[in-house]
GROMACS .gro file of N, CA, C and O in nm:
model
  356
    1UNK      N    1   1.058  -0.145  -0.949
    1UNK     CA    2   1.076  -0.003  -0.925
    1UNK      C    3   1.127   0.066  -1.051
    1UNK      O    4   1.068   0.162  -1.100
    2UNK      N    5   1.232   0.018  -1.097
    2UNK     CA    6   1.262   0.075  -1.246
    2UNK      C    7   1.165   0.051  -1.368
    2UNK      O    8   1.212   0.082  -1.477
    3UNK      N    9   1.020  -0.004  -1.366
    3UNK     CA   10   0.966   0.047  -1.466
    3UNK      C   11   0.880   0.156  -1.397
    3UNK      O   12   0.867   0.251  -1.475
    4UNK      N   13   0.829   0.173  -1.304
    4UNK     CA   14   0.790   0.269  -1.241
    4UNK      C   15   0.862   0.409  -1.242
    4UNK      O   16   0.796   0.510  -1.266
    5UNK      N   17   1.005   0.417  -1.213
    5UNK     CA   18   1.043   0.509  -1.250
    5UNK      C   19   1.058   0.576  -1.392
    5UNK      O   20   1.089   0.693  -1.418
    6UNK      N   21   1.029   0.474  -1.476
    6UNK     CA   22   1.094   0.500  -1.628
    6UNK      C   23   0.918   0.529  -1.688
    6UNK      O   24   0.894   0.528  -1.809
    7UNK      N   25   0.800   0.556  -1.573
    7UNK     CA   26   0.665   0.569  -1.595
    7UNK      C   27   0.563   0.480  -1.667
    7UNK      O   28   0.449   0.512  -1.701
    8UNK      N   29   0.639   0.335  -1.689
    8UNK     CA   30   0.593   0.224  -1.761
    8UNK      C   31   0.493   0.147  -1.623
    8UNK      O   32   0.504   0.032  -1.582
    9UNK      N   33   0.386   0.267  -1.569
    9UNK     CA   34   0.290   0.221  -1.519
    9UNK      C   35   0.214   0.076  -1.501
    9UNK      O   36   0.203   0.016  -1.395
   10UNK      N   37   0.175   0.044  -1.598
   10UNK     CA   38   0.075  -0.101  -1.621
   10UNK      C   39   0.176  -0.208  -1.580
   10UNK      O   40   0.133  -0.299  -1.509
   11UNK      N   41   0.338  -0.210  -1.623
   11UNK     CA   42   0.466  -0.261  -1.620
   11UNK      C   43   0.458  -0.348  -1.491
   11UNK      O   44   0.431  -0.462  -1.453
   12UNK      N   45   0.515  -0.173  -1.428
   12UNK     CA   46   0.557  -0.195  -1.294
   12UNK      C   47   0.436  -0.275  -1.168
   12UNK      O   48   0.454  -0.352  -1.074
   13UNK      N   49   0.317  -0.210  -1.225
   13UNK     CA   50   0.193  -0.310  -1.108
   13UNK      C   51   0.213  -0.464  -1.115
   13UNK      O   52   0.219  -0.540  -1.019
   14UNK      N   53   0.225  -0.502  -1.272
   14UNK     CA   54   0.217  -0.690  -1.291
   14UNK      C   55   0.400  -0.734  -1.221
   14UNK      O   56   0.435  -0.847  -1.187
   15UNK      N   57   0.492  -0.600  -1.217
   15UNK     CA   58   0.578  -0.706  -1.191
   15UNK      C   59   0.572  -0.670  -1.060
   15UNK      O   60   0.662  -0.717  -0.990
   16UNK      N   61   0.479  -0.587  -0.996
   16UNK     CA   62   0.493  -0.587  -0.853
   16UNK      C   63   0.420  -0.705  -0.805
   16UNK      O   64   0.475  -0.780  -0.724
   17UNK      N   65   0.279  -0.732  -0.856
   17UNK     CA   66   0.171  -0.823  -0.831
   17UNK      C   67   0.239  -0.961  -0.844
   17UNK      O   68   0.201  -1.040  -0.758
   18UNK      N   69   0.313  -0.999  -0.913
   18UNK     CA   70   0.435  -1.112  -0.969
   18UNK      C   71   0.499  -1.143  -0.792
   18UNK      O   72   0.483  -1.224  -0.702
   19UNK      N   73   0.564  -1.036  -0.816
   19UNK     CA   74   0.668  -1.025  -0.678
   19UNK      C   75   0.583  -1.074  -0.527
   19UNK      O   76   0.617  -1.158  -0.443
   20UNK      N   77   0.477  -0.998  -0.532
   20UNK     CA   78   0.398  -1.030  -0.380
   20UNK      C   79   0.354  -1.188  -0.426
   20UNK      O   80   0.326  -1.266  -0.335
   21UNK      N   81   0.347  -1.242  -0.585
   21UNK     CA   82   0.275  -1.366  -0.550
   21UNK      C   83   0.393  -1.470  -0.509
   21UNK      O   84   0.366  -1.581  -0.463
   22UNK      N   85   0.464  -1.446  -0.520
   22UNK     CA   86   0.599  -1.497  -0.476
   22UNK      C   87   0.640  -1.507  -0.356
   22UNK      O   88   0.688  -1.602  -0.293
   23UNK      N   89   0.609  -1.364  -0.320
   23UNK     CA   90   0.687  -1.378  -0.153
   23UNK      C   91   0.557  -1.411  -0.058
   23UNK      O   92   0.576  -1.416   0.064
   24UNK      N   93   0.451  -1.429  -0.100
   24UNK     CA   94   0.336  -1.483  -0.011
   24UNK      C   95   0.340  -1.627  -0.002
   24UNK      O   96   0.322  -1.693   0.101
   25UNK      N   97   0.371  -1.682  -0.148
   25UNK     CA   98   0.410  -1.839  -0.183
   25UNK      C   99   0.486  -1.886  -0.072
   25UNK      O  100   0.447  -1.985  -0.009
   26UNK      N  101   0.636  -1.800  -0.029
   26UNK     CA  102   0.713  -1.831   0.043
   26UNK      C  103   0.716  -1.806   0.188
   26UNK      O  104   0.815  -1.803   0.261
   27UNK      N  105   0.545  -1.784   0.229
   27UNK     CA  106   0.554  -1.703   0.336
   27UNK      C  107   0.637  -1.596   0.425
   27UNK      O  108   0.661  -1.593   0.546
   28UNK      N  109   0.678  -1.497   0.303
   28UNK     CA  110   0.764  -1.442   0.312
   28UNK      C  111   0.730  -1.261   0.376
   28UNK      O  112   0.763  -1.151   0.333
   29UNK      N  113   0.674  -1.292   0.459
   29UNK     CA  114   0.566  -1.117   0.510
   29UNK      C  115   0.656  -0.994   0.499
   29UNK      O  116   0.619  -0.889   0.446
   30UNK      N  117   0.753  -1.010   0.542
   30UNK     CA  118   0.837  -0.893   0.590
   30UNK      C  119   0.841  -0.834   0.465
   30UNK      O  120   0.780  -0.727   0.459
   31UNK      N  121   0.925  -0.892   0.311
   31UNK     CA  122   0.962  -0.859   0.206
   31UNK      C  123   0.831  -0.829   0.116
   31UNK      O  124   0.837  -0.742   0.030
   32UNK      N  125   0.679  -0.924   0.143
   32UNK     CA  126   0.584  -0.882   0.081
   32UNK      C  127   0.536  -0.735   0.153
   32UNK      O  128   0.493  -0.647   0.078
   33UNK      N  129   0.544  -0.715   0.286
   33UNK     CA  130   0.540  -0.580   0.324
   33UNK      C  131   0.539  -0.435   0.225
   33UNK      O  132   0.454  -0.356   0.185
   34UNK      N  133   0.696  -0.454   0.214
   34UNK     CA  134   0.778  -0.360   0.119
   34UNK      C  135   0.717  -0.355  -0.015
   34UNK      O  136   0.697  -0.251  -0.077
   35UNK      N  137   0.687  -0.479  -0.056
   35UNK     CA  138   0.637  -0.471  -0.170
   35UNK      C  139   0.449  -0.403  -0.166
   35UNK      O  140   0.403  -0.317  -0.242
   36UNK      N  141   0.402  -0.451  -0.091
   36UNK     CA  142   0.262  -0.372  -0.095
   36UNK      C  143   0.250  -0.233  -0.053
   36UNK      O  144   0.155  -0.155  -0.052
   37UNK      N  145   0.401  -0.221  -0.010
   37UNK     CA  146   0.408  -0.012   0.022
   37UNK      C  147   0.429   0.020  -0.163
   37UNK      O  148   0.367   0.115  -0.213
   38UNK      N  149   0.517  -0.066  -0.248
   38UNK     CA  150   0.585  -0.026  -0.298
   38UNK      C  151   0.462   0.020  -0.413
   38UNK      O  152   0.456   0.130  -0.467
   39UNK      N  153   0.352  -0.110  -0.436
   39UNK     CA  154   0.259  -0.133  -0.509
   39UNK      C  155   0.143  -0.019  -0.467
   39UNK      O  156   0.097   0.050  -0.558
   40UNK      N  157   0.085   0.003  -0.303
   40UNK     CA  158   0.055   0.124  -0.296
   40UNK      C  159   0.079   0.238  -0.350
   40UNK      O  160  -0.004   0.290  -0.424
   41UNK      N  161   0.194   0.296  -0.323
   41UNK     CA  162   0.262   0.435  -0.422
   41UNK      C  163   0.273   0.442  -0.542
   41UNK      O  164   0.283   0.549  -0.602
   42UNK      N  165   0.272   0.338  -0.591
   42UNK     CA  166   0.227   0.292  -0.763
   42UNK      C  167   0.078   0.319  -0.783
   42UNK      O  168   0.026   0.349  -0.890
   43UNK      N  169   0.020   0.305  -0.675
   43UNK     CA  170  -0.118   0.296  -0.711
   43UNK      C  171  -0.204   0.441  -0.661
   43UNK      O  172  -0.312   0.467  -0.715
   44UNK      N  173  -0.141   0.540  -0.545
   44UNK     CA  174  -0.193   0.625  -0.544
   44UNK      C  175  -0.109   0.741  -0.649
   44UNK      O  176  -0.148   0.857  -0.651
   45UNK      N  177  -0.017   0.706  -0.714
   45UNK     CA  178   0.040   0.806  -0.820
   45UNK      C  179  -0.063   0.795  -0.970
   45UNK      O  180  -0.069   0.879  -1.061
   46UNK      N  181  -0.130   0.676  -0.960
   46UNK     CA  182  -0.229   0.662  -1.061
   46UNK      C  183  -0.396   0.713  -0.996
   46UNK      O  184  -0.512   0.673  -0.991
   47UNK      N  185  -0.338   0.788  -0.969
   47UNK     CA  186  -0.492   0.833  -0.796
   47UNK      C  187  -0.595   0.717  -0.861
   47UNK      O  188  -0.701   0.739  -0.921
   48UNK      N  189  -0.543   0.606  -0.837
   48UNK     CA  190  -0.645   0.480  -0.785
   48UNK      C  191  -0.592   0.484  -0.538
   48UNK      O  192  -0.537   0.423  -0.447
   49UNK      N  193  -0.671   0.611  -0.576
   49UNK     CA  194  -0.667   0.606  -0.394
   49UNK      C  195  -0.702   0.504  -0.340
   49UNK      O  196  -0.622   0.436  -0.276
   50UNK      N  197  -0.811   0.477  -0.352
   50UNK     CA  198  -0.917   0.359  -0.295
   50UNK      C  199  -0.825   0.238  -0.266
   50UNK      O  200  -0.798   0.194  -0.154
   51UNK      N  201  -0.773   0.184  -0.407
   51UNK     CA  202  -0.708   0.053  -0.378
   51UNK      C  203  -0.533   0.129  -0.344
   51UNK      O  204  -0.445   0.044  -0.330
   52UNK      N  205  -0.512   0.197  -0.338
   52UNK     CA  206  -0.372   0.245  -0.246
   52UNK      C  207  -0.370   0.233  -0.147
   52UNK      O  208  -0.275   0.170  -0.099
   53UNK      N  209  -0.511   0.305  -0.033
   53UNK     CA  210  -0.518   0.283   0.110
   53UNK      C  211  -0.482   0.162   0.108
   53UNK      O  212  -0.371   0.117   0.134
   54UNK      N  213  -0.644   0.066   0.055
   54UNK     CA  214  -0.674  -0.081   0.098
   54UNK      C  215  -0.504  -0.151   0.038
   54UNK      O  216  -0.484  -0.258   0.096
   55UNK      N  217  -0.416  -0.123  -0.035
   55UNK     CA  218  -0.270  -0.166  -0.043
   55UNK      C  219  -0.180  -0.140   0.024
   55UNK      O  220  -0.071  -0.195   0.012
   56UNK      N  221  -0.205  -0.061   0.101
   56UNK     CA  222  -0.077   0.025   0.201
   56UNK      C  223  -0.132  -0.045   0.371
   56UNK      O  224  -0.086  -0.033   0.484
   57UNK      N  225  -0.216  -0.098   0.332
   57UNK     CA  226  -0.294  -0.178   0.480
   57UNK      C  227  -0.275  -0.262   0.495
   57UNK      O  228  -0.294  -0.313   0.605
   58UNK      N  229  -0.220  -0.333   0.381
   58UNK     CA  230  -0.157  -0.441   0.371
   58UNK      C  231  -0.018  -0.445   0.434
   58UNK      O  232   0.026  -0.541   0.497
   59UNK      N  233   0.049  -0.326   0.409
   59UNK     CA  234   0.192  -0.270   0.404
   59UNK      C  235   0.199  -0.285   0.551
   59UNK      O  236   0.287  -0.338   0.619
   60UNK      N  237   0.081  -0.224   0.590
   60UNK     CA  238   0.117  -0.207   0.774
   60UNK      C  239   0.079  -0.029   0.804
   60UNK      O  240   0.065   0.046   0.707
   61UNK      N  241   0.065   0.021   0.948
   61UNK     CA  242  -0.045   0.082   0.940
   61UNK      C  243   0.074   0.215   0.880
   61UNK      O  244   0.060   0.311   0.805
   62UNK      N  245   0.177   0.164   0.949
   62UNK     CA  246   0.270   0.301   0.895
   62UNK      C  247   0.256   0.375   0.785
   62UNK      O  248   0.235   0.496   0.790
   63UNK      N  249   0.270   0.296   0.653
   63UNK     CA  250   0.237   0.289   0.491
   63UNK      C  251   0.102   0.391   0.521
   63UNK      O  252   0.122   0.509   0.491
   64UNK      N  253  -0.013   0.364   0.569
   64UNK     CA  254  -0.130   0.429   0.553
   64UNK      C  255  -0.097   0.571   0.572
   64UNK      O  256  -0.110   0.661   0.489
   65UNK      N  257  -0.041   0.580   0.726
   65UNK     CA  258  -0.037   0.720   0.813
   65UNK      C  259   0.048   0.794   0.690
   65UNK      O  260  -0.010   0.898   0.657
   66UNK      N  261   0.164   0.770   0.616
   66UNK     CA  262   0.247   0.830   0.556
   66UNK      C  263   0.191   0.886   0.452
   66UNK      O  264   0.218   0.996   0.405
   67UNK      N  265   0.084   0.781   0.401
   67UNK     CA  266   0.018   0.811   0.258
   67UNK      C  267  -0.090   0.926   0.303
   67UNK      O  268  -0.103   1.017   0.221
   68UNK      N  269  -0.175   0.934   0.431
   68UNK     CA  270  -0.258   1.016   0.439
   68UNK      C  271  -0.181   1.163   0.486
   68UNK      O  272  -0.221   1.277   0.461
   69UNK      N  273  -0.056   1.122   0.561
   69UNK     CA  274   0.030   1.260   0.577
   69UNK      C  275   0.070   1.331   0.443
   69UNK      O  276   0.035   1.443   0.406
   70UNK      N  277   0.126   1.267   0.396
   70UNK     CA  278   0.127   1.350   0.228
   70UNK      C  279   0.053   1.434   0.149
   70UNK      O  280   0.079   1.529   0.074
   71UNK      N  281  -0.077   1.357   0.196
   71UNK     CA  282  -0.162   1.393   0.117
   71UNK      C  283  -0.251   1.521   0.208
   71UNK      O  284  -0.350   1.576   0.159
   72UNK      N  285  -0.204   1.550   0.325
   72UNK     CA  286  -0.260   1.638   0.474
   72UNK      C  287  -0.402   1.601   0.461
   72UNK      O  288  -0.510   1.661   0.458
   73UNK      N  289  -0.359   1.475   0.455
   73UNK     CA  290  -0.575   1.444   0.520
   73UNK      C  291  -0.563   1.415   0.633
   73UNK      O  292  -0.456   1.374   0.678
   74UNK      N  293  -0.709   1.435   0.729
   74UNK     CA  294  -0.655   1.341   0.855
   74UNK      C  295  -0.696   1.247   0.850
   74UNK      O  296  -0.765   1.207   0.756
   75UNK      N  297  -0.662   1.176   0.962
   75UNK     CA  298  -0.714   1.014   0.975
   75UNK      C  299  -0.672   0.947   1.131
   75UNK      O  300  -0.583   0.972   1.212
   76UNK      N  301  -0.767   0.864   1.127
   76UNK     CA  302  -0.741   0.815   1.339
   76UNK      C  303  -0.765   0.655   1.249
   76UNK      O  304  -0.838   0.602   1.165
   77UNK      N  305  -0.652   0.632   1.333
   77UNK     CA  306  -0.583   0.512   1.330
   77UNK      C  307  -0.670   0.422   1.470
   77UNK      O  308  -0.660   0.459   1.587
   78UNK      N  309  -0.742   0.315   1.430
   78UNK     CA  310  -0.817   0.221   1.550
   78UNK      C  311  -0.730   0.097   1.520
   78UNK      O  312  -0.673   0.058   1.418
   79UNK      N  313  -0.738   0.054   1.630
   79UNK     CA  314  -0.721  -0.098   1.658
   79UNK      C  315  -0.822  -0.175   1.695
   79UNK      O  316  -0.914  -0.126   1.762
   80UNK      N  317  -0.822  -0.326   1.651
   80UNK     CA  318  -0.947  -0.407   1.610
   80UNK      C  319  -0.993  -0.413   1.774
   80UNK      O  320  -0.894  -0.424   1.846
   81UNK      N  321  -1.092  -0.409   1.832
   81UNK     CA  322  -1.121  -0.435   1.991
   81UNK      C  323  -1.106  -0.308   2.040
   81UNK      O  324  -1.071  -0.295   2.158
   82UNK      N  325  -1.127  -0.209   1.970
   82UNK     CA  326  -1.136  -0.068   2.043
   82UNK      C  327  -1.223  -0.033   2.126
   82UNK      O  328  -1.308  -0.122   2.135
   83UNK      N  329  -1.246   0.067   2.201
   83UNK     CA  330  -1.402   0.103   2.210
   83UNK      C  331  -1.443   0.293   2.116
   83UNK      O  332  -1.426   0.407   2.159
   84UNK      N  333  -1.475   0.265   2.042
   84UNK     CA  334  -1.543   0.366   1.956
   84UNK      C  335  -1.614   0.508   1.995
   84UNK      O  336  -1.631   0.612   1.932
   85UNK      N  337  -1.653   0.458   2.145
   85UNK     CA  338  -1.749   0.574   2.182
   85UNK      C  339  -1.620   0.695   2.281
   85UNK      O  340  -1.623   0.814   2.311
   86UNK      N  341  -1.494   0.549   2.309
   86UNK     CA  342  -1.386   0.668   2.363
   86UNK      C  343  -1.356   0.775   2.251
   86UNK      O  344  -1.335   0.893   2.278
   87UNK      N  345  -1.354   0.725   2.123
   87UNK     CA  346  -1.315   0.836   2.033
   87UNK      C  347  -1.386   0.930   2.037
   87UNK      O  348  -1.343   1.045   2.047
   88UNK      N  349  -1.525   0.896   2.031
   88UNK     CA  350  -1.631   1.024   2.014
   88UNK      C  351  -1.625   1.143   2.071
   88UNK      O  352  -1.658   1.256   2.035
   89UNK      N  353  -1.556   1.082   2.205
   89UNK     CA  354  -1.600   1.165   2.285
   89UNK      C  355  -1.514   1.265   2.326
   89UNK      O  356  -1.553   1.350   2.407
   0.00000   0.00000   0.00000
């Protein structure tokens, strides 16, 4: 987080990417969580959107909803085994 704040961009991703390879090593979800919100917001401040969503999905769906609230986009949140045509309609 502190090279991120200090805007040492490229920095802060490898020691985030470092960190998640670590706490995945240790099957450690909860703390890699935090870290793929953390690596998200790193990544949509570099509007690499694309891989922010697909990083914040990682995070859990919260991370997403927050990132698309910010940003006032909308977005509908599914769960895997939905039925699709209820949305449509």
């Amino acid at each position: 987080m502190v090279a991120q704040e200090q805007r040492r961009f490229e920095q802060a991703e490898q020691h985030y990417r470092q960190a998640l390879d670590i706490k995945l090593e240790f099957s450690d979800r909860h703390s890699a969580a935090g870290t793929y919100h953390q690596l998200g917001v790193l990544l949509a401040e570099l509007n690499r959107h694309g891989a922010a969503v697909t990083t914040l999905l990682w995070a859990g769906p919260e991370g997403v909803l927050g990132y698309y609230a910010e940003l006032d986009l909308p977005h509908v949140l599914v769960r895997p085994g939905s039925d699709l045509d209820e949305l449509r309609a």
